[in-house]
Coordinates of C-alpha atoms in Angstrom, one line a residue:
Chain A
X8 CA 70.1 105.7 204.3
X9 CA 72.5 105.7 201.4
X10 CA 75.1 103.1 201.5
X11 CA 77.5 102.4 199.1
X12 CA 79.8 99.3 199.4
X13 CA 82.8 98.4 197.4
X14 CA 84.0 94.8 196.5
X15 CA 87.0 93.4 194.9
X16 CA 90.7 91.8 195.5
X17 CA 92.8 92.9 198.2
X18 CA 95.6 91.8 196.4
X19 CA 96.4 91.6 193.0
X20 CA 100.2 91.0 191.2
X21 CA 101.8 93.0 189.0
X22 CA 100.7 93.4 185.3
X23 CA 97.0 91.6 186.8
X24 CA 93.9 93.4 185.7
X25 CA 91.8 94.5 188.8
X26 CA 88.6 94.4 188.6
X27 CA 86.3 96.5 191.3
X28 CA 82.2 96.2 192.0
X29 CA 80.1 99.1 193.6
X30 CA 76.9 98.2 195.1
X31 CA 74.6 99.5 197.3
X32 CA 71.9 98.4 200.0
X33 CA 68.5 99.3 200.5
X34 CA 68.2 101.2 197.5
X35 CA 68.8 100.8 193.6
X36 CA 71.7 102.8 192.7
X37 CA 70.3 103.6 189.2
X38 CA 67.2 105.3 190.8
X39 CA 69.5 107.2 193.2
X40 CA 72.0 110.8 192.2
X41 CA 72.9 110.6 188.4
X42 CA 75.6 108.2 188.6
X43 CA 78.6 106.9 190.0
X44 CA 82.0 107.7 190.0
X45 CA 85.5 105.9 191.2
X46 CA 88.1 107.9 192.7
X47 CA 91.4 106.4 194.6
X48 CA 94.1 107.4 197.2
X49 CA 97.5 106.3 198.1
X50 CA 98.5 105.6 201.3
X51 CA 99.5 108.9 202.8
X52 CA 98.5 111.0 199.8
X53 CA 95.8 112.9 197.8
X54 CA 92.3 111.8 196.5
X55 CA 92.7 111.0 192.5
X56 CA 89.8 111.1 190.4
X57 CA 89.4 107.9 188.0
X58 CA 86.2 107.9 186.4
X59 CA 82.1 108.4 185.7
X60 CA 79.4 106.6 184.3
X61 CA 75.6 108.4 184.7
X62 CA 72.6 106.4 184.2
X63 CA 70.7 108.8 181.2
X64 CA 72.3 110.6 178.6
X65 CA 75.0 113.3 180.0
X66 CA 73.9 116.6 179.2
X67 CA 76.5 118.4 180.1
X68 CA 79.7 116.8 179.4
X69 CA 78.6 115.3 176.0
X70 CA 80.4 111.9 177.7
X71 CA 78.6 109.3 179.6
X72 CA 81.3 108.0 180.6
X73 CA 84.8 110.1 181.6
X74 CA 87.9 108.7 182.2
X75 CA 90.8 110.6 184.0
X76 CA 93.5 110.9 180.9
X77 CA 96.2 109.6 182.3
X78 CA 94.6 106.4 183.4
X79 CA 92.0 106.0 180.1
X80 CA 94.0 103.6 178.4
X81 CA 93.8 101.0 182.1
X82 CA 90.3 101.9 182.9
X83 CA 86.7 100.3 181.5
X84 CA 84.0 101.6 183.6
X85 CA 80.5 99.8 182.9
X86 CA 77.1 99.4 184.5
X87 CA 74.2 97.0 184.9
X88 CA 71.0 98.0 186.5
X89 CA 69.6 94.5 186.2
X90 CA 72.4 93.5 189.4
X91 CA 72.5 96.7 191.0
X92 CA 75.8 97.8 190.4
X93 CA 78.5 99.4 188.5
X94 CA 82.0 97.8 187.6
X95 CA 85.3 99.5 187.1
X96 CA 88.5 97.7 185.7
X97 CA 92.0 98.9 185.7
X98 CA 94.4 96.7 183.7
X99 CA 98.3 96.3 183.8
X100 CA 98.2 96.8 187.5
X101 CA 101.3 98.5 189.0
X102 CA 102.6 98.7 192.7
X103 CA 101.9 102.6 192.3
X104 CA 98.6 101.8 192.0
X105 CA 97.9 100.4 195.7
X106 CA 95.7 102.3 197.8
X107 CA 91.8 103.0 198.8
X108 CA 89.7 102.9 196.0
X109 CA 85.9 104.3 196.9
X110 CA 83.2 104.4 194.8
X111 CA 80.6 107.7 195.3
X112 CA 77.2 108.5 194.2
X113 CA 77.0 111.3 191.6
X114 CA 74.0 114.0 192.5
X115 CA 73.4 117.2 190.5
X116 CA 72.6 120.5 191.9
X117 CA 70.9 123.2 189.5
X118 CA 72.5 123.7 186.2
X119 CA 74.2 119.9 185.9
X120 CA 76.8 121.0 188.8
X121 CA 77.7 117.7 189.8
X122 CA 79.4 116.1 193.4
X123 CA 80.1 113.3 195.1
X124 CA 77.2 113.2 197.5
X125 CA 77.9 109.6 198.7
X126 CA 80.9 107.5 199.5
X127 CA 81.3 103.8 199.7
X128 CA 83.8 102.9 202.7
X129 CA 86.7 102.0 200.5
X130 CA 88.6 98.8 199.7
X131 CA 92.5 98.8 199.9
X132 CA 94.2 97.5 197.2
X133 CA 97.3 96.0 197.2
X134 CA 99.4 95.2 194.1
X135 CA 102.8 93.2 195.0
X136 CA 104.1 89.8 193.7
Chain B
X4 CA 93.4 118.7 183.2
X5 CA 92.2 121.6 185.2
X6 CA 94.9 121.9 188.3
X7 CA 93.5 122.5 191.6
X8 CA 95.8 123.6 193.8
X9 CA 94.9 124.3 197.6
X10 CA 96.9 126.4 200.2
X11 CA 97.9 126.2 202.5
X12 CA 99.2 122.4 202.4
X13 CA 98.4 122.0 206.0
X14 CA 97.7 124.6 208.9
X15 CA 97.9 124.4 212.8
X16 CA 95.0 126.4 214.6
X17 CA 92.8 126.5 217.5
X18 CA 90.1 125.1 218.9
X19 CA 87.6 128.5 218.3
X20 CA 90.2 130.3 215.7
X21 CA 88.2 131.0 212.6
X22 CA 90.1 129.1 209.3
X23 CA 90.3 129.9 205.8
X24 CA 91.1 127.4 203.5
X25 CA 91.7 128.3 199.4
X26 CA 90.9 126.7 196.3
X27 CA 92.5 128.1 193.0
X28 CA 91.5 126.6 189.5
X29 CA 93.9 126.3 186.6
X30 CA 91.0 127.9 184.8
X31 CA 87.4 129.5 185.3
X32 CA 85.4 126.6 186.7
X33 CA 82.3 129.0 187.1
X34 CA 81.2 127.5 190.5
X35 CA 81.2 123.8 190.0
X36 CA 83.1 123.4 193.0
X37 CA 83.0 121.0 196.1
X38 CA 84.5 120.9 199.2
X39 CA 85.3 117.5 201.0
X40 CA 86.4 116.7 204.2
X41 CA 88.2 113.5 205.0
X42 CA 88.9 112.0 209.1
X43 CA 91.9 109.3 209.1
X44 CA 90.8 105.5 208.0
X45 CA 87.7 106.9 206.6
X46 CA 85.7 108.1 203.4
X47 CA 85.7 111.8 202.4
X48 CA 82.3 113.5 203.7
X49 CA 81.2 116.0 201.3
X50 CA 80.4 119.5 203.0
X51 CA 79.7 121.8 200.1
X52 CA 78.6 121.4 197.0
X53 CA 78.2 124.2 193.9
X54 CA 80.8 126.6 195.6
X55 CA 78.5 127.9 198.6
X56 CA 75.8 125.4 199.2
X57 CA 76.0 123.4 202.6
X58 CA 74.9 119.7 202.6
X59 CA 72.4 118.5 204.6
X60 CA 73.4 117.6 207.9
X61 CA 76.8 119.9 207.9
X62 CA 77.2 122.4 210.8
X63 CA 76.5 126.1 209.5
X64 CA 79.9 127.0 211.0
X65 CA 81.4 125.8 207.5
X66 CA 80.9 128.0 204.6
X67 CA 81.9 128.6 201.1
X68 CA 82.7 131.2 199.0
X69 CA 84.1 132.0 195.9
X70 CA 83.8 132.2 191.6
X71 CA 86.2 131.8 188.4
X72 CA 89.5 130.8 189.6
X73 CA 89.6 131.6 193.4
X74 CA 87.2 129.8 196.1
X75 CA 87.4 130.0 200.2
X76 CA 86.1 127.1 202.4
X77 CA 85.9 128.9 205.8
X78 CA 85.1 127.3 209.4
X79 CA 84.0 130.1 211.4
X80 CA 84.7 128.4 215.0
X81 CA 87.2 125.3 214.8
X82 CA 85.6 122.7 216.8
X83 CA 87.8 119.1 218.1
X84 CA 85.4 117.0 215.3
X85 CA 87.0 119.5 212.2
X86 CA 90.9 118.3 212.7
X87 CA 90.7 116.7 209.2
X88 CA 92.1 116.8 205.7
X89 CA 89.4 118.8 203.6
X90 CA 89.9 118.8 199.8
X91 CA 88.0 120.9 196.7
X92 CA 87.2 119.2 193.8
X93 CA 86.3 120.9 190.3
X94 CA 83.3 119.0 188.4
X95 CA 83.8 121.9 185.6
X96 CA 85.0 119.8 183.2
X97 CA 83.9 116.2 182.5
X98 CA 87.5 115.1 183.8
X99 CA 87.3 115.7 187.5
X100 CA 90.0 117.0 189.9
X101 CA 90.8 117.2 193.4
X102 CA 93.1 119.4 195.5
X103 CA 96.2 118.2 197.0
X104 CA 94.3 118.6 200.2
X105 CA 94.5 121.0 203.6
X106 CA 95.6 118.8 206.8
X107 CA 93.7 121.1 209.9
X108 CA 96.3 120.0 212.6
X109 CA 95.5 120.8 216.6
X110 CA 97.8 123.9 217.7

């Protein structure tokens, strides 16, 4: 069974940089889907996509590692196989930026069309001083 | 970016009514398109994958369709466990988007 698990602060203060781990049990993520990805969600509101990092060279986006625009500047998304996980920061935290965050497995179907196969349970966030 | 933008914003149906949800791209996303479905409290579920493929383990009364612009997540017979939030999500381009989502209310 794929299980994904995310790990971080529950509450961090304004202008803090947060700083989020993605696991997984019984399996080694990097031998698992193609990557990982981090996506968020406000309390009450949509899924937001935040980033990607795959495991080989991307061939289809020519970018191992995507960030969504309006967040690139805030986000460094890195990996380490030898600890089984992959680590996403997001710097000059904001109140607007409390919510769920979840972590998801990338798989790829035929022709690199990618998905979120697998999602951690989510960790709230909470940025307030 | 590549706007997704799902209608309608919520719906109220039936248990047994047959329900169409819509997906429209701000562009031609060929058919790197997924469909999500989310229950309160918990993770989104993924249902469909590359436009019309189900994932394992997903009841075959969910199906999509779709191509380009326009794509169709359809639940043939609402059943009690389908009142959710279900969202599409374009993996086109290497900057990903998702819908504003489709809250499936009890009539």
């Amino acid at each position: 069974q794929i299980t994904l698990r995310e790990s971080g602060p529950s509450l961090v203060k304004p202008t803090q940089t947060l700083t989020l781990t993605c696991t997984s049990s019984g399996f080694l993520l990097h031998t698992s889907g193609v990557g990982v990805g981090w996506i968020r969600q406000p309390p009450g509101k949509a899924l937001e996509w935040l980033a990607l990092i795959f495991w080989n060279d991307d061939k289809r986006y020519n970018d191992d590692k995507p960030y969504s625009p309006s967040l690139r500047s805030r986000l460094t998304i890195t990996k380490d196989t030898s600890k089984n996980q992959v680590v996403l920061t997001m710097t000059n935290m904001d109140p607007v930026d409390t919510g769920t965050y979840y972590c998801a497995q990338i798989s790829e179907a035929s022709g690199w069309r990618h998905y979120f196969e697998y999602w951690g349970q989510g960790i709230l966030v909470t940025v307030s001083s | 970016d590549i706007q997704m933008t799902q209608s309608p914003s919520s719906l109220s149906a039936s248990v047994g009514d047959r329900v169409t949800i819509t997906c429209r791209a701000g562009q031609n996303i060929n058919n790197y398109l997924n469909w999500y479905q989310q229950k309160p409290g918990k993770a989104p579920k993924l249902l469909i994958y590359a436009t019309a493929n189900l994932q394992s383990g997903v009841p075959p009364r969910f199906s999509g369709t779709g191509s380009g612009i326009d794509f169709t997540l359809t639940i043939s017979s609402l059943q009690p466990e389908d009142f959710a939030t279900y969202y599409c999500q374009q993996s086109y381009s290497s900057t990903w988007t998702f819908g504003q989502g489709t809250k499936v209310e009890i009539k």
